[in-house]
Each structure stands twice: as C-alpha cells, then as structure tokens.
Amino acid sequence: MSLFSRTARERDPRLPPGQYDAGDTFPVLTAEVVPRIDPSQWSFRIDGLVATTRTWTWDDVHRLPASVYEGDIHCVTTWSKLGTSFGGVSLDTLLAEAGPLPTATHVVAWSSTGYTTNLPLEHVTGGKAWVVWEHEGKPLTTPHGGPVRLLVPHLYFWKSVKWVGGLRLLDHDEPGFWETRGYHELGDPWTEQRYDGD
Amino acid sequence: MTEPTATGQTGQADLPPLPTLGGLPPLPTLGPVGRRPPPGGARREWVTATVEACTEETAHARTLRLRLPDGTPAHTPGQHYVVRVRRDDGSWAQRSYSVASAPALPPAPPTVDLTVERLDDGELSPYLHSLHVGDRVELRGPFGGWFVWRGERPVLLVGGGSGVVPLASVLRAWQQRGRPGGDGAMHLVVSVRSPADLFYAAELTGSPDVTVVHTRTAPDGAARPPGRLTVDDLRPYVPAAPDALTVYVCGSAAFAEGATGLVVGAGVPASAVRVEAFGPS
C-alpha cells in the first residue's frame, strides 16, 4: 500500500529522507518546563578547554558582528521548515574570543533548564553554528528558545539547544540529554541518524 | 522492571555523573547522564505488524491494536513507535505515535495499542484510519527515554486532549501491577473540550484514579462548570511534600505551557516535571 502524493510536483530536493515540509508552521517540542528568562539576566559562557573562559551578556552579544542563517531546519520528529531565517552571531566569533585549546575535540551545549547536547567541535565551527535571538526578523519567542538559542541547522534540531546558557569544550565526547535516552550521537538528517545505532 | 528509587530515576543511580573538568562548576542537568543503549540492541529495526483490532475512541480518533513479531520486547510506558508508509513517489512518510496500552507481558503475545487522531490535512493519520483488521503496518520502536514511567511514585499525570495517550499507558501499567502504593500513588487529570472528546471514556469515566476536566461542555449534573484547567483541579493530587512527586504533562504546546505553569504554581519543582509537548506555537 502506498500514499498518494497530495501534489503533482516533484519532492522538494531540500527535504532529507523521511522528512515532510511543515510549510508556514513552526512546531514546538518540549521536554521540560519552559523557563522565562529576562534578556537582562541572560548570559552565555564558553568554558572548558579554552584559553580564556568567556561570558557574554545580552548587550555584549549585540555588539558583535551580526550574522544571519538563511536556509532549512529539520526536526527528528520528521518535519522540516524550508527557507527560514535566524539572526544572531556566528559561534565562530564567540569561540575566537575564548580560544579553543588544541586538545578540544567536542562540546557540550547546555541550557539553564538542565538540557544538554553533545557536538563534535568541527560541527560547530567554520560557519556551521550560531547563537540566535531573531527568527524571520522578529525576536525569538520563548517557546522556540527565546531569548537566545543555539542554531546548528545541518543537524536535527534537538542539537539546537533552546534557552542556551553556554558551551563546554572537552577532549572527549559526552552524550547529552537525548543522546543518553535513545537518540543518535550526531543526528545528520541526510543519513537519517535519528535513533541510537542508525 | 526495577523498583523506584528515591530520586525517581529508577535504574540510573549506578551511572556516573557528568565529569567535571579542572574544577569547573557542574553543568545544570535534568537527571543523571549516562550512555544507556536500549535493552535488546542499539538499533531498533523496522518490523511489520498486523492490525488485530480497531476501536473508535471519538469521532476523530481510533485505536489500532497492532500485533508485533514474536519476541518483540515490551515497551516502557510513555514510549512511542514510528510508523512509516511509502508514498507513490517512493519516499517514506513517517510519524510518531505514543503507545496507549500497558506493556504486553509474556506469555501474552506482543501487541501495542496506538491511538491515532485523524487530522484533516494530515498525511498518515487519514491513511491509518482507513486500515482494517488484518492489514499490515511497518513500524519501529519503542523509542523514548525521558517521558517514561519506570515505577516512580507518587505520580501526577496531566493530559490535554490526545495528550492522554502515553499517560493512559502509564496509568494502565500501574493498574496492571496492582496499583502499587494504593490510592493516591497515581492520578490522571485529563482535560477535554467535551465528553465526546474523551479517549478511553468507558474506562476513565468514574475511575477513582482519574479526574476529567471539561473546558467547553460538561456532562449533565457535573459539579464542576466547564472551564480551563486550574490549579484547584490539580492541588488535591499534589502531596504536602511535593519534592517526592513526579509529574508527566502531555498535550499541545499551548496546553503543556499552561499546565506546567499550574503544576509549578502548586509547589512542584520544575525539575520534577517531564513534558511531552508538540504542535504549533
């Protein structure tokens, strides 16, 4: 048995396997109580294997060179949002100020809620990751991780930590919240790395 | 199943904490961190199940009882399966559905009940509503290691609409085990628009373990007038020492945000609340 495509056009090549186009919607998935974080109280810290532990406030990150991501995002629950945009600062800019040590190979990104996720350092450097506070030109709303979330759009969206508080650089991989609860270590949408062992 | 621990993190107490580096402060955590591949193998493969029964729950929702291959391990209450169907262009449509049933314990054959709400503009749900007994379905699972019940108690379950599905699995599993802890060790508060929107109505209505809250239309003679869930609906099920409680909230993003606010407002620490929320913001 098969499903008939609802439109005659070809499948959008921007959709990774197993994904569908969520259109104008932007679904919300949450595992924990949504925190209310006043931007004046928010900060972002990079620590661990860096030359200098650095902390930025809301005003600090706004003084850095702005960077916008325009493209697609993919959730492991199979929706993708195509042609969207987020504004903030490139993680490269922040990491350059902290100075990763040569021994650093991985990061743990964390939220003040206690949510964590692991990422190889090479997946958050070289223009692949951002710290963002705007979505399609408007302030990022609280359910979507506002005031500030991580954005790593080439991986499933559980890696893009909502209400992000910082990064810790490590010399080893340290699986995070979902990675220790049945989900894949890396989460590449194009090879459908959804669950453990995929 | 192992017995619950004081922290509610059954079976995880032996895992090492996240190591700290050179005196750095520990990072915040939602619970013990450790590598826990699912029992029975790291990868869950696609399997073919057979529709064993179909039950209409409401005008828009039906439960499919699926017979899984022999030897399939039982799910943990709260987990979900992923169902896939091939489109005529060769691509796969996949969606996750929570298990509603209690674990099928041997010698019972492995089955799961998936309750599917039909979305008019949905892709998979109208298809799943067209299936008949004997039809085959491809699925993978069970998945999920957070919104699961491993014997914690006391427990408060708070569901909105179709969010009752994984909570029904938890409640049924507790009842299946003989209601450990007795009255008050587990309670389900489910919010629906009207009596016609309640899943598993024959089972849940009148159960001492369940409170049904109607937001738009209450049944004749109901003591509570229709209206949104309030903290007063939850407070009777929050113990005097709320630190011991584990709360599971499931529903739309809007429902979950409202309900978690009420739970925290009733004195429950945010760290004791597990949420499964999805849908448009």
Coordinates of C-alpha atoms in Angstrom, one line a residue:
Chain A
M1 CA 0.0 0.0 0.0
S2 CA 1.2 3.5 -0.6
L3 CA 0.2 7.1 -0.1
F4 CA -0.6 9.2 -3.0
S5 CA 1.3 12.5 -3.0
R6 CA -1.1 15.3 -2.5
T7 CA 0.6 17.4 -5.2
A8 CA 1.8 16.5 -8.6
R9 CA 5.1 18.3 -8.2
E10 CA 8.4 16.5 -7.5
R11 CA 9.5 16.1 -3.9
D12 CA 11.4 19.2 -2.8
P13 CA 15.1 18.4 -3.0
R14 CA 15.7 20.4 0.1
L15 CA 13.9 17.7 2.1
P16 CA 16.1 15.0 3.7
P17 CA 14.8 11.4 3.6
G18 CA 11.8 10.7 5.8
Q19 CA 11.0 14.4 6.3
Y20 CA 7.9 16.4 5.3
D21 CA 7.5 20.1 4.6
A22 CA 5.9 21.8 7.6
G23 CA 5.1 24.8 5.4
D24 CA 4.5 28.0 7.3
T25 CA 4.1 26.3 10.7
F26 CA 6.9 26.1 13.2
P27 CA 6.0 23.2 15.6
V28 CA 7.2 23.3 19.2
L29 CA 8.5 20.3 21.0
T30 CA 9.4 20.5 24.7
A31 CA 10.7 18.0 27.3
E32 CA 10.8 20.3 30.3
V33 CA 9.1 23.3 31.9
V34 CA 9.6 26.3 29.7
P35 CA 11.7 28.9 31.5
R36 CA 11.1 32.6 31.5
I37 CA 14.4 34.3 31.0
D38 CA 14.7 38.1 31.1
P39 CA 17.2 39.1 28.5
S40 CA 18.9 41.3 31.1
Q41 CA 19.5 38.2 33.2
W42 CA 20.7 36.0 30.3
S43 CA 24.3 35.2 29.6
F44 CA 26.3 32.9 27.5
R45 CA 29.5 31.2 28.8
I46 CA 32.2 29.3 27.0
D47 CA 34.4 27.3 29.3
G48 CA 36.4 24.1 29.5
L49 CA 39.3 23.6 27.1
V50 CA 39.7 27.3 26.1
A51 CA 42.5 29.8 26.6
T52 CA 40.0 32.1 28.4
T53 CA 36.7 31.4 29.9
R54 CA 34.4 34.0 28.5
T55 CA 30.9 35.2 29.4
W56 CA 28.7 37.5 27.3
T57 CA 25.6 39.4 28.3
W58 CA 22.7 40.2 26.1
D59 CA 24.3 43.6 25.4
D60 CA 27.7 42.0 24.7
V61 CA 26.4 39.7 22.0
H62 CA 24.5 42.5 20.3
R63 CA 27.8 44.5 20.0
L64 CA 29.4 41.6 18.0
P65 CA 29.1 41.4 14.2
A66 CA 25.6 40.2 13.2
S67 CA 25.2 37.0 11.3
V68 CA 22.1 35.6 9.6
Y69 CA 21.4 32.0 8.7
E70 CA 19.0 31.6 5.7
G71 CA 18.0 28.0 4.9
D72 CA 16.3 25.0 6.2
I73 CA 15.9 23.2 9.6
H74 CA 15.0 19.6 10.3
C75 CA 13.4 18.1 13.3
V76 CA 13.9 14.4 14.2
T77 CA 10.1 14.1 14.5
T78 CA 10.1 14.4 10.7
W79 CA 9.0 18.0 10.0
S80 CA 11.3 20.3 8.1
K81 CA 10.9 24.1 7.8
L82 CA 12.3 25.3 4.5
G83 CA 13.6 28.7 3.6
T84 CA 13.5 30.2 7.0
S85 CA 16.0 32.5 8.7
F86 CA 17.6 33.2 12.1
G87 CA 19.6 36.2 13.2
G88 CA 22.3 36.4 15.9
V89 CA 26.1 35.9 15.9
S90 CA 28.2 33.2 14.5
L91 CA 29.6 30.8 17.1
D92 CA 33.0 31.2 15.3
T93 CA 33.0 34.8 16.6
L94 CA 32.4 33.7 20.2
L95 CA 34.8 30.8 20.0
A96 CA 37.6 33.0 18.6
E97 CA 37.3 35.2 21.7
A98 CA 37.6 32.2 24.1
G99 CA 40.4 30.5 22.1
P100 CA 39.8 26.7 21.9
L101 CA 42.8 24.7 23.0
P102 CA 44.3 22.2 20.5
T103 CA 43.1 19.4 22.8
A104 CA 39.4 20.3 22.4
T105 CA 37.5 17.9 20.2
H106 CA 33.9 18.1 21.4
V107 CA 31.4 20.5 23.1
V108 CA 28.5 20.1 25.4
A109 CA 25.9 22.8 24.8
W110 CA 23.6 23.4 27.8
S111 CA 20.5 25.2 28.8
S112 CA 19.7 26.7 32.1
T113 CA 16.9 24.1 32.3
G114 CA 19.4 21.3 32.5
Y115 CA 19.0 20.2 28.9
T116 CA 22.4 19.3 27.3
T117 CA 23.6 18.0 23.9
N118 CA 26.9 16.9 22.6
L119 CA 28.6 18.1 19.3
P120 CA 31.9 17.4 17.7
L121 CA 33.8 20.8 17.7
E122 CA 34.2 20.6 13.9
H123 CA 30.3 20.6 13.7
V124 CA 30.0 24.0 15.4
T125 CA 32.9 25.8 13.7
G126 CA 33.5 27.0 10.1
G127 CA 30.2 28.8 9.7
K128 CA 28.0 25.8 10.8
A129 CA 26.6 27.2 14.1
W130 CA 25.1 30.3 15.6
V131 CA 23.8 31.8 18.8
V132 CA 20.5 33.4 17.7
W133 CA 17.8 35.7 19.1
E134 CA 15.8 36.5 16.0
H135 CA 13.6 34.3 13.8
E136 CA 12.5 35.7 10.4
G137 CA 13.3 39.2 11.5
K138 CA 11.4 39.1 14.8
P139 CA 12.5 38.4 18.4
L140 CA 12.8 34.7 19.1
T141 CA 9.8 33.7 21.1
T142 CA 10.1 31.8 24.4
P143 CA 8.5 28.5 23.2
H144 CA 11.1 28.5 20.4
G145 CA 14.0 29.0 22.9
G146 CA 14.0 32.8 23.3
P147 CA 15.5 34.9 24.3
V148 CA 18.5 33.1 22.8
R149 CA 19.0 29.6 21.4
L150 CA 21.8 27.7 19.7
L151 CA 21.4 27.0 16.0
V152 CA 23.1 24.1 14.3
P153 CA 20.9 23.8 11.2
H154 CA 22.8 21.0 9.4
L155 CA 21.9 18.6 12.3
Y156 CA 18.5 17.5 13.7
F157 CA 17.1 20.4 15.7
W158 CA 17.4 18.8 19.1
K159 CA 21.1 19.8 18.8
S160 CA 20.0 23.5 18.6
V161 CA 19.6 24.0 22.3
K162 CA 16.8 26.3 23.4
W163 CA 17.4 28.8 26.2
V164 CA 21.1 28.2 25.7
G165 CA 23.4 29.2 28.5
G166 CA 26.8 28.1 27.3
L167 CA 29.2 25.6 25.7
R168 CA 31.8 23.5 27.5
L169 CA 34.8 22.3 25.4
L170 CA 36.0 18.8 26.1
D171 CA 38.7 16.4 24.9
H172 CA 36.1 13.6 24.6
D173 CA 32.5 13.1 23.5
E174 CA 30.0 13.4 26.4
P175 CA 26.5 12.3 25.3
G176 CA 23.7 14.7 26.3
F177 CA 20.1 14.6 27.3
W178 CA 18.6 12.8 24.3
E179 CA 21.8 11.1 23.3
T180 CA 21.6 9.1 26.6
R181 CA 17.9 8.4 26.0
G182 CA 17.8 6.6 22.8
Y183 CA 18.7 9.2 20.2
H184 CA 21.7 9.3 17.8
E185 CA 25.0 10.7 18.8
L186 CA 25.4 13.1 15.9
G187 CA 22.0 13.5 14.2
D188 CA 22.7 14.0 10.5
P189 CA 19.3 14.4 8.7
W190 CA 20.7 13.4 5.3
T191 CA 21.7 9.9 6.6
E192 CA 18.7 9.7 8.9
Q193 CA 20.7 9.4 12.1
R194 CA 17.5 9.6 14.3
Y195 CA 17.9 7.0 16.9
D196 CA 20.7 5.0 18.6
G197 CA 22.6 2.9 16.1
D198 CA 21.1 4.5 13.0
Chain B
M1 CA 11.0 -3.6 35.9
T2 CA 13.1 -2.4 38.9
E3 CA 11.7 -0.8 41.9
P4 CA 11.6 3.0 42.1
T5 CA 14.4 4.9 43.9
A6 CA 14.0 8.0 46.0
T7 CA 15.1 10.1 43.1
G8 CA 12.6 8.7 40.7
Q9 CA 15.4 7.8 38.3
T10 CA 14.9 4.1 38.6
G11 CA 17.9 2.0 37.4
Q12 CA 20.0 5.0 36.7
A13 CA 21.5 5.5 40.1
D14 CA 24.6 3.5 39.2
L15 CA 25.6 5.8 36.3
P16 CA 28.5 8.1 36.8
P17 CA 27.7 11.9 36.9
L18 CA 28.9 14.1 34.1
P19 CA 32.6 14.5 34.8
T20 CA 33.8 18.0 35.6
L21 CA 37.0 19.4 34.2
G22 CA 39.6 21.0 36.3
G23 CA 37.4 22.4 39.0
L24 CA 34.7 23.8 36.6
P25 CA 31.3 24.1 38.0
P26 CA 29.0 21.2 37.2
L27 CA 26.6 21.9 34.4
P28 CA 22.9 22.0 35.1
T29 CA 21.2 18.6 34.5
L30 CA 17.8 17.2 34.1
G31 CA 18.9 14.0 35.6
P32 CA 21.7 11.5 35.7
V33 CA 23.6 11.4 32.4
G34 CA 24.9 8.2 31.1
R35 CA 25.0 6.1 28.0
R36 CA 22.0 3.8 28.0
P37 CA 21.5 1.9 24.8
P38 CA 18.0 0.5 24.7
P39 CA 17.8 -3.1 26.1
G40 CA 17.9 -5.7 23.4
G41 CA 20.2 -3.9 21.0
A42 CA 21.3 -0.5 20.0
R43 CA 19.3 -0.1 16.8
R44 CA 15.5 -0.6 16.5
E45 CA 14.8 -2.2 13.1
W46 CA 11.6 -1.7 11.1
V47 CA 9.2 -4.5 11.6
T48 CA 5.8 -5.4 10.0
A49 CA 2.8 -5.6 12.4
T50 CA -0.7 -6.8 11.7
V51 CA -3.8 -4.8 12.7
E52 CA -5.5 -7.0 15.3
A53 CA -8.4 -4.7 16.3
C54 CA -9.7 -1.2 15.6
T55 CA -11.6 0.8 18.2
E56 CA -13.2 4.1 17.6
E57 CA -12.4 6.4 20.6
T58 CA -14.1 9.5 19.4
A59 CA -15.4 10.9 16.1
H60 CA -11.8 11.7 15.2
A61 CA -9.7 9.2 16.9
R62 CA -9.3 5.4 16.8
T63 CA -7.1 2.9 18.5
L64 CA -5.2 0.3 16.4
R65 CA -4.1 -2.8 18.2
L66 CA -1.0 -4.0 16.4
R67 CA 0.4 -7.5 16.7
L68 CA 4.2 -7.3 16.7
P69 CA 6.6 -10.1 15.7
D70 CA 7.1 -12.7 18.3
G71 CA 10.0 -11.8 20.6
T72 CA 9.5 -8.1 20.4
P73 CA 10.4 -6.6 23.8
A74 CA 7.6 -4.8 25.7
H75 CA 7.6 -1.0 25.7
T76 CA 8.2 1.1 28.7
P77 CA 5.0 3.1 29.5
G78 CA 5.3 6.6 27.8
Q79 CA 7.3 5.4 24.8
H80 CA 6.3 5.8 21.2
Y81 CA 6.6 3.9 17.9
V82 CA 7.4 5.4 14.5
V83 CA 5.0 4.3 11.7
R84 CA 6.1 4.6 8.0
V85 CA 4.2 4.3 4.8
R86 CA 5.7 4.6 1.3
R87 CA 4.4 7.4 -0.9
D88 CA 3.8 6.8 -4.6
D89 CA 6.9 8.9 -5.4
G90 CA 9.0 6.3 -3.5
S91 CA 9.7 8.5 -0.4
W92 CA 8.6 7.5 3.1
A93 CA 6.2 9.3 5.3
Q94 CA 6.9 8.7 9.0
R95 CA 5.1 9.8 12.1
S96 CA 5.5 9.0 15.8
Y97 CA 2.5 7.6 17.8
S98 CA 2.5 7.1 21.5
V99 CA 1.6 3.7 22.9
A100 CA -1.7 3.7 24.9
S101 CA -1.6 0.2 26.2
A102 CA 0.2 -1.3 29.2
P103 CA 3.2 -3.4 28.3
A104 CA 2.2 -6.8 27.0
L105 CA 3.9 -9.1 29.4
P106 CA 4.7 -12.6 28.4
P107 CA 3.1 -15.1 27.9
A108 CA 0.7 -12.5 26.2
P109 CA 1.7 -12.0 22.6
P110 CA 3.5 -8.7 21.9
T111 CA 0.9 -6.1 20.9
V112 CA 0.7 -2.3 21.2
D113 CA -2.3 0.0 21.0
L114 CA -1.6 3.2 19.1
T115 CA -4.3 5.8 19.3
V116 CA -4.3 8.0 16.2
E117 CA -6.2 11.3 15.9
R118 CA -7.3 12.0 12.3
L119 CA -6.0 15.4 11.1
D120 CA -8.0 16.6 8.1
D121 CA -4.9 18.0 6.5
G122 CA -2.7 15.1 7.8
E123 CA -0.8 12.7 5.7
L124 CA -0.5 9.5 7.7
S125 CA -3.5 9.8 10.0
P126 CA -6.2 9.5 7.3
Y127 CA -4.4 6.5 6.0
L128 CA -4.2 4.8 9.4
H129 CA -7.9 5.5 9.8
S130 CA -8.6 3.6 6.6
L131 CA -6.9 0.4 7.8
H132 CA -8.9 -2.8 8.6
V133 CA -8.2 -5.8 10.8
G134 CA -5.6 -8.0 9.1
D135 CA -3.9 -5.1 7.3
R136 CA -0.1 -4.7 7.7
V137 CA 1.8 -1.7 9.1
E138 CA 5.5 -1.0 9.2
L139 CA 6.8 0.4 12.4
R140 CA 9.9 0.9 14.5
G141 CA 10.4 1.2 18.2
P142 CA 9.8 1.6 21.0
F143 CA 11.6 4.9 21.5
G144 CA 11.9 7.5 24.2
G145 CA 13.9 7.5 27.5
W146 CA 12.5 10.6 29.2
F147 CA 8.8 10.7 29.1
V148 CA 8.6 7.2 30.5
W149 CA 7.4 5.6 33.7
R150 CA 9.8 3.1 35.4
G151 CA 7.9 2.7 38.6
E152 CA 8.1 6.2 40.1
R153 CA 5.6 7.2 42.6
P154 CA 3.7 9.2 43.6
V155 CA 2.8 10.4 40.2
L156 CA 0.5 13.0 38.8
L157 CA -0.4 12.7 35.1
V158 CA -1.8 15.7 33.3
G159 CA -3.1 15.3 29.8
G160 CA -4.8 17.6 27.3
G161 CA -6.9 16.0 24.5
S162 CA -4.9 13.4 22.6
G163 CA -2.1 14.0 25.1
V164 CA -3.8 11.4 27.3
V165 CA -2.4 8.6 25.1
P166 CA 1.0 8.0 26.7
L167 CA -0.5 8.8 30.1
A168 CA -3.1 6.0 29.6
S169 CA -0.2 3.6 29.1
V170 CA 1.4 4.7 32.4
L171 CA -1.9 4.5 34.3
R172 CA -2.7 1.1 32.8
A173 CA 0.7 -0.2 33.7
W174 CA 0.3 0.9 37.3
Q175 CA -3.1 -0.7 37.5
Q176 CA -1.7 -3.8 35.8
R177 CA 0.8 -4.2 38.6
G178 CA -1.9 -4.0 41.2
R179 CA -1.8 -0.2 41.9
P180 CA 1.4 -0.2 43.9
G181 CA 1.2 2.4 46.7
G182 CA -2.6 2.3 46.6
D183 CA -5.0 5.3 46.4
G184 CA -3.2 8.5 45.5
A185 CA 0.0 6.9 44.4
M186 CA -1.0 7.8 40.8
H187 CA -3.7 10.1 39.5
L188 CA -4.6 11.2 36.0
V189 CA -6.1 14.6 35.3
V190 CA -7.3 14.8 31.7
S191 CA -8.6 18.0 30.1
V192 CA -11.1 17.7 27.1
R193 CA -13.4 20.1 25.4
S194 CA -16.5 18.0 25.9
P195 CA -17.4 14.4 27.0
A196 CA -17.4 13.4 23.3
D197 CA -13.7 14.2 23.1
L198 CA -12.5 11.9 25.8
F199 CA -10.5 8.9 24.7
Y200 CA -11.0 5.6 26.6
A201 CA -14.1 7.1 28.0
A202 CA -15.7 3.9 29.4
E203 CA -12.5 3.1 31.3
L204 CA -11.6 6.6 32.5
T205 CA -15.1 8.0 33.4
G206 CA -15.8 7.3 37.1
S207 CA -12.4 5.8 37.8
P208 CA -11.1 6.7 41.3
D209 CA -7.7 7.2 39.7
V210 CA -9.0 9.8 37.1
T211 CA -10.3 13.3 37.1
V212 CA -11.9 14.5 33.8
V213 CA -11.9 18.3 33.3
H214 CA -14.2 19.7 30.6
T215 CA -13.3 23.0 29.2
R216 CA -16.3 23.8 27.0
T217 CA -19.2 21.4 27.7
A218 CA -19.6 19.5 30.9
P219 CA -21.9 16.4 31.2
D220 CA -25.3 16.9 32.8
G221 CA -25.1 17.1 36.6
A222 CA -21.4 17.8 36.7
A223 CA -20.3 19.5 39.8
R224 CA -17.5 21.4 38.0
P225 CA -18.7 24.0 35.5
P226 CA -16.9 23.9 32.1
G227 CA -13.7 25.9 32.1
R228 CA -10.0 25.7 31.6
L229 CA -7.8 23.6 33.8
T230 CA -6.9 25.5 37.0
V231 CA -4.5 24.9 39.9
D232 CA -7.5 23.9 42.0
D233 CA -8.1 20.9 39.7
L234 CA -4.5 19.7 40.4
R235 CA -3.9 20.6 44.0
P236 CA -5.8 17.6 45.5
Y237 CA -3.2 15.4 43.8
V238 CA -0.1 17.3 44.9
P239 CA 1.2 15.9 48.2
A240 CA 2.2 18.0 51.1
A241 CA 5.8 17.2 50.3
P242 CA 5.8 17.9 46.5
D243 CA 9.5 17.1 46.2
A244 CA 8.7 13.4 46.1
L245 CA 6.2 13.8 43.2
T246 CA 6.9 13.1 39.5
V247 CA 4.6 14.9 37.1
Y248 CA 4.1 14.0 33.5
V249 CA 2.4 16.6 31.3
C250 CA 1.4 15.8 27.7
G251 CA -0.6 17.8 25.2
S252 CA -0.3 20.6 22.7
A253 CA 2.4 23.2 23.2
A254 CA -0.1 25.6 24.5
F255 CA -1.7 23.1 26.9
A256 CA 1.7 22.0 28.2
E257 CA 2.8 25.5 28.8
G258 CA -0.3 26.3 30.7
A259 CA -0.4 23.1 32.6
T260 CA 3.2 23.1 33.6
G261 CA 2.7 26.7 34.9
L262 CA -0.1 25.4 37.1
V263 CA 1.9 22.4 38.4
V264 CA 4.8 24.7 39.3
G265 CA 2.4 27.1 40.8
A266 CA 1.1 24.3 43.0
G267 CA 4.6 24.0 44.5
V268 CA 6.1 21.2 42.4
P269 CA 9.8 21.9 41.5
A270 CA 10.3 22.3 37.7
S271 CA 12.9 19.6 37.9
A272 CA 10.2 17.1 38.8
V273 CA 8.1 17.8 35.7
R274 CA 8.5 15.8 32.5
V275 CA 6.9 17.3 29.4
E276 CA 5.9 15.9 26.1
A277 CA 4.5 18.7 24.0
F278 CA 4.2 19.3 20.3
G279 CA 2.3 21.3 17.8
P280 CA 2.2 24.8 16.5
S281 CA 3.2 27.6 18.9

